[in-house]
PDB file of C-alpha atoms in Angstrom:
ATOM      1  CA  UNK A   9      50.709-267.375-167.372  1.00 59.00           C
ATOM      2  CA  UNK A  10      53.028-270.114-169.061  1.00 69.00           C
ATOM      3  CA  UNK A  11      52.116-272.431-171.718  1.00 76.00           C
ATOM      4  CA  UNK A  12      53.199-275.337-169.215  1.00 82.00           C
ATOM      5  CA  UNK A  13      51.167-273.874-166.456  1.00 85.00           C
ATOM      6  CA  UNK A  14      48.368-273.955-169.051  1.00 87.00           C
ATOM      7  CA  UNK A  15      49.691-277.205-170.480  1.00 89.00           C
ATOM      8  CA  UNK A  16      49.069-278.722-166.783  1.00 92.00           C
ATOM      9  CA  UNK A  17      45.487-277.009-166.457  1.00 93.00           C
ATOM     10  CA  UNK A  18      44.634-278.464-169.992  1.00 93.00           C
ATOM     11  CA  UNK A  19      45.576-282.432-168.602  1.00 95.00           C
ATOM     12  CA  UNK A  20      43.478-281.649-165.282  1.00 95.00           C
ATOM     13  CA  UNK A  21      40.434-280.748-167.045  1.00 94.00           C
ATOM     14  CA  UNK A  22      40.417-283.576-169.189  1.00 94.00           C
ATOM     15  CA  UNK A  23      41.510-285.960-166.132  1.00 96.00           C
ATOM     16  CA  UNK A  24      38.314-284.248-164.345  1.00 94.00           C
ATOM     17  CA  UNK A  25      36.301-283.890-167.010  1.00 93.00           C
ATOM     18  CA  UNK A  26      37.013-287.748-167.892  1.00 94.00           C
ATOM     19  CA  UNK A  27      36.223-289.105-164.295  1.00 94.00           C
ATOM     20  CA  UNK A  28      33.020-286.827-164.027  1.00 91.00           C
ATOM     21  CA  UNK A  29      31.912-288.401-168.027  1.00 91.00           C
ATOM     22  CA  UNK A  30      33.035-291.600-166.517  1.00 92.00           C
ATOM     23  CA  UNK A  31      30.508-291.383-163.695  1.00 87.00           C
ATOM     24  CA  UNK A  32      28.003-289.677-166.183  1.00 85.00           C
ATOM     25  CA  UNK A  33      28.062-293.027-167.877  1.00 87.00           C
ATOM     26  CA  UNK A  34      27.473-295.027-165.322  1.00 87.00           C
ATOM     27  CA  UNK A  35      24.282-292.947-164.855  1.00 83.00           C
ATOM     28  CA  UNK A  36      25.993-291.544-161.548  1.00 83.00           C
ATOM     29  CA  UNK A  37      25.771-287.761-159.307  1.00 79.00           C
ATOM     30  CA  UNK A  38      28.710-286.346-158.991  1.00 81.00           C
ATOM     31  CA  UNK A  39      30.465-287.146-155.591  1.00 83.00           C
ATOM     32  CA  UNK A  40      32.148-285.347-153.151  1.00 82.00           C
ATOM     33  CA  UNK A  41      35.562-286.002-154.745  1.00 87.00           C
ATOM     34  CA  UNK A  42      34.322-285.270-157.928  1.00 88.00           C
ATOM     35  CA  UNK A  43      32.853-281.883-156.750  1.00 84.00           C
ATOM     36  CA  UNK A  44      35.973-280.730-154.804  1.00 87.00           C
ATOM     37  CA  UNK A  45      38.067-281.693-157.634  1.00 91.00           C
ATOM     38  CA  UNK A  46      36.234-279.923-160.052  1.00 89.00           C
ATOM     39  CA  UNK A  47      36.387-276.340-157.304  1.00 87.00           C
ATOM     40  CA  UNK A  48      40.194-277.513-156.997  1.00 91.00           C
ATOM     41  CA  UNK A  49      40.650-277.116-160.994  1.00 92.00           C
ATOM     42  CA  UNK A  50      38.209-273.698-160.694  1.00 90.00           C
ATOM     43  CA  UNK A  51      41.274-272.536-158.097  1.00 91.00           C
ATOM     44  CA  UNK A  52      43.721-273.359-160.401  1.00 92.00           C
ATOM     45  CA  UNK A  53      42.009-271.312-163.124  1.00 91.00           C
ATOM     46  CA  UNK A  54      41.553-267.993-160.840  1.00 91.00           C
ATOM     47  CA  UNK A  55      45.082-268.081-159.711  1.00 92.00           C
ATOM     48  CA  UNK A  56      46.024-268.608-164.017  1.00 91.00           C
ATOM     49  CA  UNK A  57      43.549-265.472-164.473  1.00 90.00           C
ATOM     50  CA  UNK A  58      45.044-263.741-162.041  1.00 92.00           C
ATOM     51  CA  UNK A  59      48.606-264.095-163.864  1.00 90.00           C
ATOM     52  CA  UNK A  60      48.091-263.512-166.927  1.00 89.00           C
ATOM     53  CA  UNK A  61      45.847-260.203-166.218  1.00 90.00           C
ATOM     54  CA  UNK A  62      48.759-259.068-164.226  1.00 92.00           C
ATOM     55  CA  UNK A  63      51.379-260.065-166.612  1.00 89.00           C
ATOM     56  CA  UNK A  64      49.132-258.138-169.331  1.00 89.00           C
ATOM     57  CA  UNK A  65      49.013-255.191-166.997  1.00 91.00           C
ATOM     58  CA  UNK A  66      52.809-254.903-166.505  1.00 91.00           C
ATOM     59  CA  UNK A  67      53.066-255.140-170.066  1.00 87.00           C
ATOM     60  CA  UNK A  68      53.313-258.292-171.651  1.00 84.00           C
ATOM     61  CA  UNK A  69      52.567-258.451-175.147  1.00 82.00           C
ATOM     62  CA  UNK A  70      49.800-260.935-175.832  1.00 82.00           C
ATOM     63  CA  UNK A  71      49.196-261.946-179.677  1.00 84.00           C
ATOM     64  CA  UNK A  72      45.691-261.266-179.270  1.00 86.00           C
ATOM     65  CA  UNK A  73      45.717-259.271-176.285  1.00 86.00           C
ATOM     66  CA  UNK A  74      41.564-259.022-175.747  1.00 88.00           C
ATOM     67  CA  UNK A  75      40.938-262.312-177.275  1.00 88.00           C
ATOM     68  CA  UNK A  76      43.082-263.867-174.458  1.00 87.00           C
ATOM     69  CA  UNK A  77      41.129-261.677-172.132  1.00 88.00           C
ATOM     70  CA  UNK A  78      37.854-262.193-172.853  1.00 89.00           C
ATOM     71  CA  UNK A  79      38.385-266.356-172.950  1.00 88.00           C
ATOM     72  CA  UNK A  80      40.719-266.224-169.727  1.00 87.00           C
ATOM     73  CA  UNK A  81      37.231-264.493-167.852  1.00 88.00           C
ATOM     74  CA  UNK A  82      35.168-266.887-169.151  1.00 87.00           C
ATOM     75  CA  UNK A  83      36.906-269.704-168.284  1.00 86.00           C
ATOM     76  CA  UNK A  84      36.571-268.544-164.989  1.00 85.00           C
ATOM     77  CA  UNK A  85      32.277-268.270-165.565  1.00 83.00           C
ATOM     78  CA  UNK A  86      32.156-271.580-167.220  1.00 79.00           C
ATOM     79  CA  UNK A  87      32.400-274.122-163.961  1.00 78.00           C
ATOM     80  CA  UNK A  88      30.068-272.108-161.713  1.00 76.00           C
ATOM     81  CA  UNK A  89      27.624-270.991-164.424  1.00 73.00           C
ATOM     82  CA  UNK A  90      27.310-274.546-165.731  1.00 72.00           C
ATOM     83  CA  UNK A  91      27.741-276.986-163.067  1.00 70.00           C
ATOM     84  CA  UNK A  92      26.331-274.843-160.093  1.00 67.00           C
ATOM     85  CA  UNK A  93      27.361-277.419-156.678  1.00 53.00           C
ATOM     86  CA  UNK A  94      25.751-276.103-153.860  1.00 50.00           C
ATOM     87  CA  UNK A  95      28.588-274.743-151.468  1.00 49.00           C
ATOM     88  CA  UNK A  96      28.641-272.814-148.024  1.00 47.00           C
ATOM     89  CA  UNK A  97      31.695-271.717-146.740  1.00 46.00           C
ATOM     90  CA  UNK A  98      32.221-272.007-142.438  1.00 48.00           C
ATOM     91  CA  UNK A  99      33.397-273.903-139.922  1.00 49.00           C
ATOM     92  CA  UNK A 100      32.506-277.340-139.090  1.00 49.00           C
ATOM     93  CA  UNK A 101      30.771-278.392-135.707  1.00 53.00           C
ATOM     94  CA  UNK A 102      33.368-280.281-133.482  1.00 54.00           C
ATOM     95  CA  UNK A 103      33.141-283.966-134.038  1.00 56.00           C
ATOM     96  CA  UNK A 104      30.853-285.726-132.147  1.00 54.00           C
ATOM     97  CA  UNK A 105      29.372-282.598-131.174  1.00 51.00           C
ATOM     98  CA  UNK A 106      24.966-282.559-131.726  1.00 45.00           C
ATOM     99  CA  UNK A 107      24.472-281.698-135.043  1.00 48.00           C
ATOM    100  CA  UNK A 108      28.378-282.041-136.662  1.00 50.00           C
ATOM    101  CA  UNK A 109      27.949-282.246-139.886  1.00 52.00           C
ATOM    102  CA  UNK A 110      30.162-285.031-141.415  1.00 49.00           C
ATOM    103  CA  UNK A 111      29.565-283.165-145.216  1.00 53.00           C
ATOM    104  CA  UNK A 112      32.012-280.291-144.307  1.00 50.00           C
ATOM    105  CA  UNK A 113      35.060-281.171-145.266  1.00 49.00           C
ATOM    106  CA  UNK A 114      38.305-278.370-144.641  1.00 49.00           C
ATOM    107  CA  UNK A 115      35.630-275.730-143.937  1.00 49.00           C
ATOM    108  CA  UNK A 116      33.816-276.219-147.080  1.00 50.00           C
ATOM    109  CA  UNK A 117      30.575-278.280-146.949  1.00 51.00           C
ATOM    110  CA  UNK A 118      29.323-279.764-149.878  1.00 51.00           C
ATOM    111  CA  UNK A 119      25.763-280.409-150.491  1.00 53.00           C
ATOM    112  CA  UNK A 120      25.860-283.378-153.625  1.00 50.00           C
ATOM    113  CA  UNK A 121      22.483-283.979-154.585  1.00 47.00           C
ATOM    114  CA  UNK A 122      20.319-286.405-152.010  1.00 52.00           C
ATOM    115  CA  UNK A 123      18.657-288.223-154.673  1.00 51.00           C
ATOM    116  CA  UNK A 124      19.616-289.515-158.362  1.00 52.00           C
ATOM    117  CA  UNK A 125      16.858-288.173-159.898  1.00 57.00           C
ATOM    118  CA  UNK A 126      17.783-287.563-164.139  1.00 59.00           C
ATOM    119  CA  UNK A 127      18.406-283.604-163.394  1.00 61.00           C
ATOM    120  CA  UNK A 128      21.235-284.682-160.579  1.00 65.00           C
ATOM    121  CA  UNK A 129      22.412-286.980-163.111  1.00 69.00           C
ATOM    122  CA  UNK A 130      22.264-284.649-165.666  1.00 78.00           C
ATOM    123  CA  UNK A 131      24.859-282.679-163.955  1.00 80.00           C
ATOM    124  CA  UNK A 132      27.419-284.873-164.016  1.00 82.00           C
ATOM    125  CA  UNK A 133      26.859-285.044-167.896  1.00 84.00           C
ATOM    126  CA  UNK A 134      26.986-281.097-167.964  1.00 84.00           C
ATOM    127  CA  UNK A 135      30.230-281.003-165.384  1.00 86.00           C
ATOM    128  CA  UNK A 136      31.833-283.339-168.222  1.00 88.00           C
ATOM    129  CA  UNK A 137      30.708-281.093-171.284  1.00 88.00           C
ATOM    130  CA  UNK A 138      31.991-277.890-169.275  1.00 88.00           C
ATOM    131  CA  UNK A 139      35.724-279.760-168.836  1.00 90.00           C
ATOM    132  CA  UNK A 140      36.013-280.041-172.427  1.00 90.00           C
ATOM    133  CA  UNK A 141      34.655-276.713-173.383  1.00 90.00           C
ATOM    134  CA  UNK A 142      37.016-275.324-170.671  1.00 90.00           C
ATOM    135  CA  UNK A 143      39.981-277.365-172.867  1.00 91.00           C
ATOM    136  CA  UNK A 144      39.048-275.599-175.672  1.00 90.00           C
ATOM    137  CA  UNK A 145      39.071-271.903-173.739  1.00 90.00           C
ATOM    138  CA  UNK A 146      42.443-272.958-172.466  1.00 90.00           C
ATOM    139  CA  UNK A 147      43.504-273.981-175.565  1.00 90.00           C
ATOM    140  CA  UNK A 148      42.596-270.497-176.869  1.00 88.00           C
ATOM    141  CA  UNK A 149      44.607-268.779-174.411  1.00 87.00           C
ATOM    142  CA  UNK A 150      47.604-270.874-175.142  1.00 87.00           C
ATOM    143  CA  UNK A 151      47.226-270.051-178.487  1.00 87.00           C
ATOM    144  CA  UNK A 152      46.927-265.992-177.881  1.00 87.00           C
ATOM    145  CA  UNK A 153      49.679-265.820-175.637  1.00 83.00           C
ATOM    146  CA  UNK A 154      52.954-264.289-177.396  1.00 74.00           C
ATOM    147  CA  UNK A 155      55.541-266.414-176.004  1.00 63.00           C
ATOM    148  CA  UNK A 156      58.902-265.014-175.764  1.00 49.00           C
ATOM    149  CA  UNK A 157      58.185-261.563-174.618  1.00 42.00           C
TER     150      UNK A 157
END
């Protein structure tokens, strides 16, 4: 965990959370884009998680050691919790085969709401208020982490 690692995390949720309030605007569901860039920033945050728990493990000395903890696992809850895509992990059918779905995409299919009823649209509103919550979690981390050491 580096404060430009979490510098770059802090610019991708507000890209993210910008394009999702963007759409959420419009009145729009969240896309596929949207909804793999939103997992792609949720990657990002696991592998951060993942460095700065090990970093506190092998000793680092954070300024607020469980503070950083405690928001560093919740930003991980906040995406999921909140904006809750539907996602199944496999393999795809071939193409052209009966039945290929043309929703998987890399193994991943994503199942974006069939209508645009006001709940789906609602989500996109939500996926934008969990970016910028997540910019403030991040910006607590940044803040809690003893640079230097």
């Amino acid at each position: 965990m580096t404060r430009p690692t979490t510098a770059v995390l802090m610019v991708a949720a507000l890209a993210v959370g910008g394009w999702v309030g963007w759409s959420a605007a419009r009145r729009q569901v969240l896309n596929r884009a949207q909804v793999l860039a939103l997992m792609g920033l949720q990657l990002a945050l696991v592998v951060q998680t993942l460095a700065s728990l090990i970093l506190l493990a092998a000793g680092h000395d954070a300024a607020e050691t469980s503070t950083h903890v405690v928001y560093a696992l919740g930003s991980l809850l906040l995406l999921p919790l909140l904006v809750g895509v539907p996602v199944r992990l496999g393999f795809p059918s071939s193409p052209g085969a009966p039945g290929a779905d043309p929703q998987f995409v890399g193994g991943i299919e994503i199942k974006p709401p069939d209508g645009a009823g006001s709940a789906d649209r609602f989500r996109a509103v939500v996926a934008a208020l969990a970016c910028v919550s997540l910019l403030v979690m991040l910006e607590r981390m940044w803040v809690t982490w003893k640079s230097g050491s």
